[in-house]
Coordinates of C-alpha atoms and ligand atoms in Angstrom, one line a residue:
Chain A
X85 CA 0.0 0.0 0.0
X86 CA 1.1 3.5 -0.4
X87 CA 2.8 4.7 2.6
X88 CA 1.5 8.3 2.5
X89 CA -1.7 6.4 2.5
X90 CA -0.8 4.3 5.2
X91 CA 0.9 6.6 7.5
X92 CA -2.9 8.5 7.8
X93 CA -4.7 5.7 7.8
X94 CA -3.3 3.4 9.8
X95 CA -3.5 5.7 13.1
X96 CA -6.9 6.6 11.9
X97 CA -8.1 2.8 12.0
X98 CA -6.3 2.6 15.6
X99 CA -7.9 5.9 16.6
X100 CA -11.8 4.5 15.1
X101 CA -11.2 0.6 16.6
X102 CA -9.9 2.3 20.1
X103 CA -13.3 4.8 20.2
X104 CA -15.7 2.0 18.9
X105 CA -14.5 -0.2 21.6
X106 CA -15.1 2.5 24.2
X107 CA -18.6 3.6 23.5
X108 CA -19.4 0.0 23.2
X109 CA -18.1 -1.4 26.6
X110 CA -19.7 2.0 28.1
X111 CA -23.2 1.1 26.7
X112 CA -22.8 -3.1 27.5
X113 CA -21.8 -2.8 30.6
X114 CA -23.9 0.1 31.3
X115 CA -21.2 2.4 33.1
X116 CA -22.9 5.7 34.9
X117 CA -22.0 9.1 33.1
X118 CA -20.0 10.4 35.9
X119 CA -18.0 7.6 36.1
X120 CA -16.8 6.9 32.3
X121 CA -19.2 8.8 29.3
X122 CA -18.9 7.6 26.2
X123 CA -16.9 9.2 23.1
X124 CA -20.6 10.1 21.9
X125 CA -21.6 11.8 24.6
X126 CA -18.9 13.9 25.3
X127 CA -18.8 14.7 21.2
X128 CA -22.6 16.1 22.3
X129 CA -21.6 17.5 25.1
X130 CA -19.0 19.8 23.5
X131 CA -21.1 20.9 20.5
X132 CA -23.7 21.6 23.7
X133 CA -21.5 23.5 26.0
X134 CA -19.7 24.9 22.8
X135 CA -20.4 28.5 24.2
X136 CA -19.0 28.2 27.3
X137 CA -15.9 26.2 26.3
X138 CA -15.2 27.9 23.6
X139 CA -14.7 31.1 25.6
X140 CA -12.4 29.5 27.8
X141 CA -10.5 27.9 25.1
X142 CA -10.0 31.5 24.1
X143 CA -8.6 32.5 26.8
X144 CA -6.0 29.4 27.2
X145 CA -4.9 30.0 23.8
X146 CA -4.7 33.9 24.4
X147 CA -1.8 32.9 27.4
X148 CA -0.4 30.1 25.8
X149 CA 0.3 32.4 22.5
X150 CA 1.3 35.6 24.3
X151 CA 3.5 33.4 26.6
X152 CA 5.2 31.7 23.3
X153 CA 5.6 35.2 22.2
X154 CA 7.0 36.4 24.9
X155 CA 9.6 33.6 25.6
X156 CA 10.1 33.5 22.0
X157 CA 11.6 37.3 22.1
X158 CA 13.2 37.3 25.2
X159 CA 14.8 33.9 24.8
X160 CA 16.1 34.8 21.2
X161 CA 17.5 38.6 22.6
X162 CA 19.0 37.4 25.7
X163 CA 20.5 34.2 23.8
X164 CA 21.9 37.2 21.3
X165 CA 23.5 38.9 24.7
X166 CA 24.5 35.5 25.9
X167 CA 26.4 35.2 22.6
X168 CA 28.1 38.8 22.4
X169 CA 29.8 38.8 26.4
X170 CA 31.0 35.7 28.1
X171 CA 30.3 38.0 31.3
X172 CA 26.4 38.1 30.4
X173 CA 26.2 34.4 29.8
X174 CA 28.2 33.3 32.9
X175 CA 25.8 36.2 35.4
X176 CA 22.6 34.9 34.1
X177 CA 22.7 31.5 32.6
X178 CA 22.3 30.0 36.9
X179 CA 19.8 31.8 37.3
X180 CA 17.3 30.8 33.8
X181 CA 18.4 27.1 34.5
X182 CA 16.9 27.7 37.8
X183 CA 13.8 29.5 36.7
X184 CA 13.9 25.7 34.6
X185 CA 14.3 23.2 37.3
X186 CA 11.9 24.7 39.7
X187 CA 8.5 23.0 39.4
X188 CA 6.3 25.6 38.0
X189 CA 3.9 24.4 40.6
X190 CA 5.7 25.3 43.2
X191 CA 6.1 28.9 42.2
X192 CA 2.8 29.4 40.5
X193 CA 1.3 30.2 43.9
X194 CA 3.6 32.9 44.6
X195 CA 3.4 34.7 40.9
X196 CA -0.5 34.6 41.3
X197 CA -0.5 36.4 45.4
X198 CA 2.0 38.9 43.4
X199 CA 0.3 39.2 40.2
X200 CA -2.9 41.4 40.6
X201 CA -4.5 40.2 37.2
X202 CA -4.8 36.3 37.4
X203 CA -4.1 36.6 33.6
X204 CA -1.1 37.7 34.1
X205 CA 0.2 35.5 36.3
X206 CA -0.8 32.3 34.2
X207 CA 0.8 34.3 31.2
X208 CA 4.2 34.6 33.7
X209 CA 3.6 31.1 34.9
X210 CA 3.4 29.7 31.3
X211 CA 6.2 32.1 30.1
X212 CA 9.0 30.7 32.6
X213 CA 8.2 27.3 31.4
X214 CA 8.5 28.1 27.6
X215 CA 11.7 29.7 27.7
X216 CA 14.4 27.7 28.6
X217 CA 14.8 25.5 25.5
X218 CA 14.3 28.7 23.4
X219 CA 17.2 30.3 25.3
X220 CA 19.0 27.2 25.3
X221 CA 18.9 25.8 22.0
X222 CA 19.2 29.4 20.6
X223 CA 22.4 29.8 22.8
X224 CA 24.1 26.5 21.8
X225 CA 22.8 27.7 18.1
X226 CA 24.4 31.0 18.2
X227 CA 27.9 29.3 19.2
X228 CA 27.7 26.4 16.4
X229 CA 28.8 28.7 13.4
X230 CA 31.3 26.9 11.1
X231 CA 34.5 27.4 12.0
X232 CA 36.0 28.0 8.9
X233 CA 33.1 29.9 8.2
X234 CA 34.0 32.4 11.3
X235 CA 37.8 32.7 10.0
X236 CA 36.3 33.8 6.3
X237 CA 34.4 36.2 7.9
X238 CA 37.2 37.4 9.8
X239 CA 39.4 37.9 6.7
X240 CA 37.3 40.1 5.3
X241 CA 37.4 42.0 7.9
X242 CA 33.4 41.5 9.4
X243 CA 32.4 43.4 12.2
X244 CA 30.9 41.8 14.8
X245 CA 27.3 42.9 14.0
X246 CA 27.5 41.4 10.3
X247 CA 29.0 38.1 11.8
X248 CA 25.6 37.9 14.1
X249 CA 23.4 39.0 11.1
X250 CA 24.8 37.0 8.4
X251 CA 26.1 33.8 10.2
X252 CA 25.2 33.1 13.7
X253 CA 21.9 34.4 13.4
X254 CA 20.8 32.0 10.4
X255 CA 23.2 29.3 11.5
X256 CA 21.0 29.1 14.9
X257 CA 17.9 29.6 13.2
X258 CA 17.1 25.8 13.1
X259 CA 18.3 25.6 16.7
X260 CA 15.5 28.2 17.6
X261 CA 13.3 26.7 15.8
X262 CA 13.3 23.4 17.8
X263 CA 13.6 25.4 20.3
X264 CA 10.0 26.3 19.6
X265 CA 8.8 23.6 19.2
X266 CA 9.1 22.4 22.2
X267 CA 8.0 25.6 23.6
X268 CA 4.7 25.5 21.9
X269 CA 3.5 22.5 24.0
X270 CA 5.0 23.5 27.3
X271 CA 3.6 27.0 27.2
X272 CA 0.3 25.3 27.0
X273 CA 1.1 23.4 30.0
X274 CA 2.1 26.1 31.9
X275 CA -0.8 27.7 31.4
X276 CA -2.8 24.9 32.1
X277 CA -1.0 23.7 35.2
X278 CA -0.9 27.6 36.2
X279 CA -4.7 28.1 35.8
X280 CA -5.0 24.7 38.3
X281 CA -3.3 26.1 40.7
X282 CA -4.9 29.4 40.7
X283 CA -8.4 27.6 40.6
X284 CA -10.0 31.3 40.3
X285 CA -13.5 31.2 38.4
X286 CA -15.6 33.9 36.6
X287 CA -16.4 34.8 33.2
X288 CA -12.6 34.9 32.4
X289 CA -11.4 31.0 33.0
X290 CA -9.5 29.2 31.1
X291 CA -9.7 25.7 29.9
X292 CA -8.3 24.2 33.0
X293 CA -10.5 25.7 35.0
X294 CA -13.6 24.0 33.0
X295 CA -12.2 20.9 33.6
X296 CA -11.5 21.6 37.7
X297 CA -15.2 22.9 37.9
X298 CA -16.9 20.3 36.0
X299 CA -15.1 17.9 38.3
X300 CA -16.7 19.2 41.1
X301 CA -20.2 19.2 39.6
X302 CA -19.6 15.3 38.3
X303 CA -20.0 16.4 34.6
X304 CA -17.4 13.8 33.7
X305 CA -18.3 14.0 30.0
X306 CA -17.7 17.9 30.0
X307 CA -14.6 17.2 31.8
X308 CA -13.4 15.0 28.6
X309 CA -14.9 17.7 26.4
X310 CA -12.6 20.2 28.0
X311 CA -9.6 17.8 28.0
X312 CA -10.0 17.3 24.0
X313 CA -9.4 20.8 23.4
X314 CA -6.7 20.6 25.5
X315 CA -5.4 18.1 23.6
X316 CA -6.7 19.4 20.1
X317 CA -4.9 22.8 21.2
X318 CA -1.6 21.1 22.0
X319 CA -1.3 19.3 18.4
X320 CA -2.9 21.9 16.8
X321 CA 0.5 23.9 18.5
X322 CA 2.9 21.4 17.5
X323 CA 1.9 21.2 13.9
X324 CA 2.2 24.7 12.9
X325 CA 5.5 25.1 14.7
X326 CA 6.2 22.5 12.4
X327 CA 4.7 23.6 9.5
X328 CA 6.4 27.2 10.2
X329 CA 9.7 25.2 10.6
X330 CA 9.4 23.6 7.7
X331 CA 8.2 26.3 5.5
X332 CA 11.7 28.8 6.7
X333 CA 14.4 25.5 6.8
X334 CA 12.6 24.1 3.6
X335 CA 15.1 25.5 0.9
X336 CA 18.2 24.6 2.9
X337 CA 18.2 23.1 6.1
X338 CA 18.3 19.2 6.1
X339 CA 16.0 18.4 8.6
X340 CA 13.0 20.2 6.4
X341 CA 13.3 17.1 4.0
X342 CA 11.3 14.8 6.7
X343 CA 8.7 17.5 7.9
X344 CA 5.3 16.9 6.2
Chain B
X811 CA 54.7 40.0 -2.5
X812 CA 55.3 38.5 1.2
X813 CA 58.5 37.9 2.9
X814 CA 58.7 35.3 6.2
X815 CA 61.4 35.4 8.2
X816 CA 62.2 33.4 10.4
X817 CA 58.3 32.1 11.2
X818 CA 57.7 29.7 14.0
X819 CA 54.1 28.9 15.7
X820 CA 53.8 27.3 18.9
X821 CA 49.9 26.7 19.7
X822 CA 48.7 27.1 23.1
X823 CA 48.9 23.1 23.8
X824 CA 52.4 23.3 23.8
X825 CA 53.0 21.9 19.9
X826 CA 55.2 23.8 17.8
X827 CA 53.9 23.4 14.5
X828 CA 56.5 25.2 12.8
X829 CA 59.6 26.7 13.1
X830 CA 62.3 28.7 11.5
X831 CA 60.3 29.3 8.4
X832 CA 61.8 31.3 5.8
X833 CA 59.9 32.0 2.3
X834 CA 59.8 34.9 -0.2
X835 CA 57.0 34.6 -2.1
X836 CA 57.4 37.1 -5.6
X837 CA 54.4 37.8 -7.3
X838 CA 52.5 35.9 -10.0
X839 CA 54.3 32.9 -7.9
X840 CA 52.1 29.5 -8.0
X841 CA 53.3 28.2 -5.1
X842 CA 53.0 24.7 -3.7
X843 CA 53.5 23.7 -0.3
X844 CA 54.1 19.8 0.2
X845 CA 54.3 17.7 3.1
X846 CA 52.5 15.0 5.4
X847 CA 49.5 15.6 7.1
X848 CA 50.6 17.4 10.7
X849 CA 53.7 19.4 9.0
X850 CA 52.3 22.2 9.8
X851 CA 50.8 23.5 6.3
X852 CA 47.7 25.0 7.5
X853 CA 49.4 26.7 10.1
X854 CA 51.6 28.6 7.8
X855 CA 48.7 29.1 5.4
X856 CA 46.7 30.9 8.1
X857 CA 49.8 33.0 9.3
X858 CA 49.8 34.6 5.7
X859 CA 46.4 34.9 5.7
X860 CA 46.4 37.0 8.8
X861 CA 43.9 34.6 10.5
X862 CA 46.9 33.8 13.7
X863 CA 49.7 35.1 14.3
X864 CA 53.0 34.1 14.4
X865 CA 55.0 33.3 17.6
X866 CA 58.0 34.3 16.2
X867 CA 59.4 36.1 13.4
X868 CA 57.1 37.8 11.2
X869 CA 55.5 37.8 7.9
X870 CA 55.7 40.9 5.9
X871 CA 54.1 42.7 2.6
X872 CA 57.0 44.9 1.8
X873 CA 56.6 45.9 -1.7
X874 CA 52.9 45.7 -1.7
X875 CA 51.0 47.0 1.9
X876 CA 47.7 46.7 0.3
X877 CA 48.1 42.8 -0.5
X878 CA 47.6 42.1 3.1
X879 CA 43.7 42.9 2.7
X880 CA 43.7 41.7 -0.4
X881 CA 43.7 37.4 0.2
X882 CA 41.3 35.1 -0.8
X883 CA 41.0 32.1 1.0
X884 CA 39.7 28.3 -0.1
X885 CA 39.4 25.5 2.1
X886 CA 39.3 21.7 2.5
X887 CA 36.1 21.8 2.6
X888 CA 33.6 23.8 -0.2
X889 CA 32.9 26.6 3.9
X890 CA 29.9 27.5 2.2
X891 CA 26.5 29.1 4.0
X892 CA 24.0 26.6 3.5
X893 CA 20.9 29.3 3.8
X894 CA 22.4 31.1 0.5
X895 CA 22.2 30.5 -2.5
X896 CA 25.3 30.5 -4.7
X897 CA 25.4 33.7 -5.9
X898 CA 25.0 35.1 -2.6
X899 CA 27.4 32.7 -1.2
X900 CA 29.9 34.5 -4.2
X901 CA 28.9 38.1 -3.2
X902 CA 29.2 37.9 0.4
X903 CA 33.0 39.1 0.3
X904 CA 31.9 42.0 -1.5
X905 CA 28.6 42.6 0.7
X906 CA 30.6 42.6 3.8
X907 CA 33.0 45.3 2.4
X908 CA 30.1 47.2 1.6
X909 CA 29.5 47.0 -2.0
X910 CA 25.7 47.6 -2.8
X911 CA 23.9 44.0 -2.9
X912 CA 22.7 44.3 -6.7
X913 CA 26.4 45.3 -7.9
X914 CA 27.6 42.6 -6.2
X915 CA 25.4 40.2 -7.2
X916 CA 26.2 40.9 -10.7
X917 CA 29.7 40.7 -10.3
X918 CA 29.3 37.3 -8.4
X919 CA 27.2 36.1 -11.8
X920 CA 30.2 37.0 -13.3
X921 CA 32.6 35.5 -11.4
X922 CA 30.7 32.2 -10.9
X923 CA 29.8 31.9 -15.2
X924 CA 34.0 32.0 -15.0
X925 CA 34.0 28.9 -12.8
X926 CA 31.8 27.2 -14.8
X927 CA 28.8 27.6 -13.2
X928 CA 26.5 29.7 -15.2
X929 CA 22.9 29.1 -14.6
X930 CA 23.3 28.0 -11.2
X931 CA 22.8 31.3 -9.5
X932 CA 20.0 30.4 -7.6
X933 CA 20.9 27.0 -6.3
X934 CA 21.3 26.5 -2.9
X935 CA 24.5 24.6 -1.4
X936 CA 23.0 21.2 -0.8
X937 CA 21.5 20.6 -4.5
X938 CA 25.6 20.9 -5.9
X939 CA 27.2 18.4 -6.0
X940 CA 30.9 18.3 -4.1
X941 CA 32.4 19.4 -7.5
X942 CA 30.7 22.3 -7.5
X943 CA 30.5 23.4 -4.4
X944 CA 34.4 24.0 -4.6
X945 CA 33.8 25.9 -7.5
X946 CA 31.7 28.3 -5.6
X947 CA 34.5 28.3 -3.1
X948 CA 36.9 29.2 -5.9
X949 CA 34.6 32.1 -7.0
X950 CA 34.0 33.8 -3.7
X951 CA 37.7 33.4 -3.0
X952 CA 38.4 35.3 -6.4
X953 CA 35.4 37.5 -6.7
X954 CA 37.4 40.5 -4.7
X955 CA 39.9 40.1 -7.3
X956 CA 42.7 39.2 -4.9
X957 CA 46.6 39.7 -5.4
X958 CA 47.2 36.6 -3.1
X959 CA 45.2 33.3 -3.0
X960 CA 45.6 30.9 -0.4
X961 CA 44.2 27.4 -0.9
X962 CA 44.0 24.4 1.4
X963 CA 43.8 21.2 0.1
X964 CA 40.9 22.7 -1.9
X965 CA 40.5 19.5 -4.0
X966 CA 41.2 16.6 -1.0
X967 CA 37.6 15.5 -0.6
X968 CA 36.9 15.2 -4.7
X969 CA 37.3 12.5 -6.9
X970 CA 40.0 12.2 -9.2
X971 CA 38.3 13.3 -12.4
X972 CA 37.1 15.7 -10.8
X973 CA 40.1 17.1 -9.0
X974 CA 41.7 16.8 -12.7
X975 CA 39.2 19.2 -14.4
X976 CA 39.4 22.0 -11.6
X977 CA 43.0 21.6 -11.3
X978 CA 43.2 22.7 -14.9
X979 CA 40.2 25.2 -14.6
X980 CA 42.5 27.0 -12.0
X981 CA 45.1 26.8 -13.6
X982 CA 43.6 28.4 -16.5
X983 CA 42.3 31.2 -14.7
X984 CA 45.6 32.0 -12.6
X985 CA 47.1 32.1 -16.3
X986 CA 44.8 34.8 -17.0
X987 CA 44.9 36.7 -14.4
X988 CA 48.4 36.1 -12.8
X989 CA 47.6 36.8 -9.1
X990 CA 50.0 34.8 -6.5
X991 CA 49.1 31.1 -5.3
X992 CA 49.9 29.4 -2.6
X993 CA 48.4 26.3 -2.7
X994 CA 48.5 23.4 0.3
X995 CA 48.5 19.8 -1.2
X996 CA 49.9 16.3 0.1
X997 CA 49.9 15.0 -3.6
X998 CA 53.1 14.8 -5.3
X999 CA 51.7 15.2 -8.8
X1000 CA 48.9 18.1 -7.6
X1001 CA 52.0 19.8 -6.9
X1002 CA 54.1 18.8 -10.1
X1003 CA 51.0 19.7 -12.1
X1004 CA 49.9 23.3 -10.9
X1005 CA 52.8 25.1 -9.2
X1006 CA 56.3 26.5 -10.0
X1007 CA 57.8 26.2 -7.3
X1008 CA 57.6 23.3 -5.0
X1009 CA 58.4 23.7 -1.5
X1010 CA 58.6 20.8 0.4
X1011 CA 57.8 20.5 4.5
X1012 CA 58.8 18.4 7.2
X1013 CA 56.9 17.2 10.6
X1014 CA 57.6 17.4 14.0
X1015 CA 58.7 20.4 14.1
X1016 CA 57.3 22.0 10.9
X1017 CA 59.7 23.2 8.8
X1018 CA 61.0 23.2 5.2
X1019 CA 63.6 20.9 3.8
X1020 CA 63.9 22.0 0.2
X1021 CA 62.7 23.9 -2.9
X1022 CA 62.2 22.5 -6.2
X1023 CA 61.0 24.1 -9.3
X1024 CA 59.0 23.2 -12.2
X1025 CA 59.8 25.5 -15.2
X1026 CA 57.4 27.2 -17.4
X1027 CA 58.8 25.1 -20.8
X1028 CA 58.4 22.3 -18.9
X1029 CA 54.9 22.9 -18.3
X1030 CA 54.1 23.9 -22.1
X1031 CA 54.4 20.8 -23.0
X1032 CA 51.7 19.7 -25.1
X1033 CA 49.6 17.0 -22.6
X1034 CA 52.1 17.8 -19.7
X1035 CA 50.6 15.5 -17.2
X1036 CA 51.7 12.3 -19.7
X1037 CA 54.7 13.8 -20.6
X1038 CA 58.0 12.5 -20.1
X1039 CA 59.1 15.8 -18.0
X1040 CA 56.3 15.6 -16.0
X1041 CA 57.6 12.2 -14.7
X1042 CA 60.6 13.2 -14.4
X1043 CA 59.6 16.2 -11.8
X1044 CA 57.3 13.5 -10.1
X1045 CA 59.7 11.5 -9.5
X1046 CA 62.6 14.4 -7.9
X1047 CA 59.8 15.8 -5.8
X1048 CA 58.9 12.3 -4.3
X1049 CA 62.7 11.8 -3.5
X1050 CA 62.5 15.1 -2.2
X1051 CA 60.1 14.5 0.2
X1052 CA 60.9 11.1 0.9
X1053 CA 64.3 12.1 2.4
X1054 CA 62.4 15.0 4.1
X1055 CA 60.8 12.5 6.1
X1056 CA 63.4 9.8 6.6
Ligands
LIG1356 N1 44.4 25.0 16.8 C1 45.4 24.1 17.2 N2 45.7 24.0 18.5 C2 46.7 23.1 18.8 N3 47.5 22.4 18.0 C3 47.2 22.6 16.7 C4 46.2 23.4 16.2 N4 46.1 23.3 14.8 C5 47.1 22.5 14.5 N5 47.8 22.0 15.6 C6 48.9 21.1 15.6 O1 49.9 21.7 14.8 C7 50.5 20.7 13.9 C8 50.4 21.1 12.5 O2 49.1 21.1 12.1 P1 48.6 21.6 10.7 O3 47.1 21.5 10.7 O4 49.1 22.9 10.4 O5 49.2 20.5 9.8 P2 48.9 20.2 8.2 O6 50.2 20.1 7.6 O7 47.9 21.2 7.7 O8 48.2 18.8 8.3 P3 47.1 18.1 7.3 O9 47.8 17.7 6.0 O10 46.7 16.9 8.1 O11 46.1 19.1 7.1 C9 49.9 19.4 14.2 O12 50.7 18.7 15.1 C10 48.6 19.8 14.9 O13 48.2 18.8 15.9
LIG1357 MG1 45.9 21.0 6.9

């Protein structure tokens, strides 16, 4: 069989099969809705509670993007400084790789008593967890420039700005990229887990907090209809990240040969 | 063109990759340098070039200040920027000295239809082939017009026919245009082929043992490389260097 065939339709029998299965152990065995609903019900129960969810999805996508953003800039300027004085790089670099390991739950608590908008501080919360791999991977980028390359700019006498424009600049470009990548999905995380552990409610919640309150109130299928646009959110993420990657690295870069 | 005297490089490990270097090199020279790997001929090439500097001794442009900034450089490897394409690849030596982008573009189509590679302007490192990729190499090394060019085992990595047709396409070109070679090789008949003067180097410490020379009626021979001189110069420079390293 084709393999570009196969390689959707193969998940896509897995994914049918796996769903099919579900709804019909849920109906035989007659499980109550709040314990386990079946894929139907929760498929109705989004379209129903569209309104609602759809306004918090709104919001959770509002953070998670203005958090990317944000760590996307600041990760990509301070990896720039990082890459211009050793003296930068060796002051700061502790301190982001602490900002990394600390669990964002433990400090979540903290940014949301400081914070006086609760939007903010899931937009901090999420922000502090998507940008260490773009500051990393941008910095070990920044620092991989050819060799050879370096000298040849030297010899023509390259000032330090053109060497950062012209070479380490596009040399980390698939570096940041990655970088991104990876962002993308833990920004939406962060968010996610910050909006948890804020627990606030109102007209502006988030996705996470859908899924918190319906938990409460036993509407376990609206609780699964929240946690697919979490998920939908997250690839939905991923692939355009990719696709972005793909469409700038396309022309040149070796790894754009395997992106879709 | 360039005087050494006296040139010796220790590296900060402790190895002394040269020593004692003396070379005048006049201009118009095609110069080879010969030797085994780890003689210390890409240390000397980058002293000339400028890129380190000598721990002793000193390399000088007497008769000709401006030559210094005037070098092109070609490596083992075609060094190009993957995100260009070839023509911009060409021009970036004359973009970074400020030349306006369209001027240099053209003369980098220029430089690159002299190399043999009209039409591929656009193409972008990875769809050349190794071939010409060091053409490229060639023409951003020679698109500033240089008075000195400095090559590093340009044509290692390729296969023999290849290597063959771009040693005589720079041959041809450094017969037009007459700027000074230096070119780094560990093949005794790269050397016999291309260069003038032969100058053959010795490991541990770097240094060199002896000069030969190849004359120009030698090389007008009609299908030098079969010819019987040609041999017969192969054959003294692989003595040469086989005593160098005895
Ligand atoms: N950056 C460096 N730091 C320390 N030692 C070096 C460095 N570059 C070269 N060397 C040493 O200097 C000596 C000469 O090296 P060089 O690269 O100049 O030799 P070469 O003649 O070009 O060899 P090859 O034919 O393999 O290219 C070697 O012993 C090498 O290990
Ligand atoms: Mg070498």
């Amino acid at each position: 069989m084709n393999p570009r065939v196969l390689k959707w339709l193969a998940p896509l029998v897995v994914g049918v099969l796996f769903l099919g299965g579900w709804e019909w152990m849920v109906r035989a065995r007659e499980i109550p809705h709040f314990i386990l609903p079946g894929p139907w019900l929760i498929a109705q129960t989004l379209v129903r509670d569209w309104h609602t969810l759809s306004g918090s999805l709104w919001i959770t996508l509002q953070i998670t993007f203005s958090a990317l953003a944000a760590a996307a800039i600041l990760g990509l300027v301070l990896a720039i400084l990082f890459a211009q004085s050793r003296v930068i790089e060796m002051s700061l670099f502790p301190y982001a790789v602490i900002l990394q390991v600390t669990p964002i739950v433990a400090i979540a608590p903290l940014i949301i008593i400081w914070a006086d908008n609760v939007l903010l501080a899931l937009l901090i919360c999420a922000w502090i967890v998507a940008f260490f791999p773009i500051l990393s991977n941008t910095t070990v980028g920044l620092n991989s420039a050819d060799r050879n390359l370096v000298d040849l700019f030297r010899l023509y006498g390259a000032s330090r700005w053109q060497v950062l424009m012209r070479l380490r600049l596009p040399t980390a470009m698939p570096f940041f990229l990655a970088g991104l990548r990876i962002s993308g999905g833990l920004a939406l995380i962060g968010a996610i887990v910050a909006e948890f552990v804020a627990g606030t409610g109102g007209r502006e919640s988030g996705l996470a907090y859908r899924i918190l309150e319906a938990g409460y109130q036993l509407q376990i299928a609206r609780m699964f209809a929240a946690l697919v646009l979490v998920s939908a959110t997250g690839i939905a993420i991923f692939a355009a990240m990719s696709w972005l990657s793909h469409m700038l690295l396309r022309r040149w870069h070796e790894s754009a040969g395997e992106q879709p | 063109m360039a005087t050494l005297s006296g040139v010796a490089k220790r590296y900060g490990t402790g190895t002394l990759a040269v020593e004692g270097v003396d070379l005048a090199l006049a201009r118009g020279d095609f110069l080879a340098l010969l030797g085994p790997s780890g003689c210390g001929k890409s240390t000397l090439l980058r002293m000339i070039a400028g890129l380190i500097d000598p721990s002793e001794g000193s390399i000088a442009f007497p008769a000709d200040a401006a030559a210094r900034k005037s070098i092109g450089f070609v490596f083992q490897e075609p060094t190009l920027m993957p995100w260009a394409t070839a023509v911009r690849n060409v021009a970036l030596p004359l973009e970074l000295a400020g030349t306006p982008r369209r001027e240099a573009a053209l003369r980098a189509t220029d430089m690159l239809a002299r190399v043999g590679l009209a039409g591929f302007e656009n193409a972008y490192p990875r769809a050349l082939s190794g071939g010409m990729k060091m053409r490229v190499s060639i023409a951003r090394a020679l698109v500033t017009k240089p008075r000195l060019l400095l090559l590093d085992e340009p044509f290692a990595a390729l296969d023999e026919i290849t290597r063959f047709k771009l040693n005589q396409d720079l041959l041809q070109l450094w017969q037009a245009e007459r700027f000074t070679v230096v070119f780094v090789t560990h093949s005794v008949f790269e050397s016999v082929f291309l260069a003038e003067r032969i100058v053959v180097m010795a490991p541990r410490p770097g240094r060199i043992v002896t000069e030969l020379a190849v004359p120009a009626e030698d090389r007008a021979t009609p299908e030098f490389r079969t010819s019987a001189p040609y041999a017969a110069h192969c054959r003294e420079v692989s003595h040469a260097l086989e005593s160098a390293m005895a």
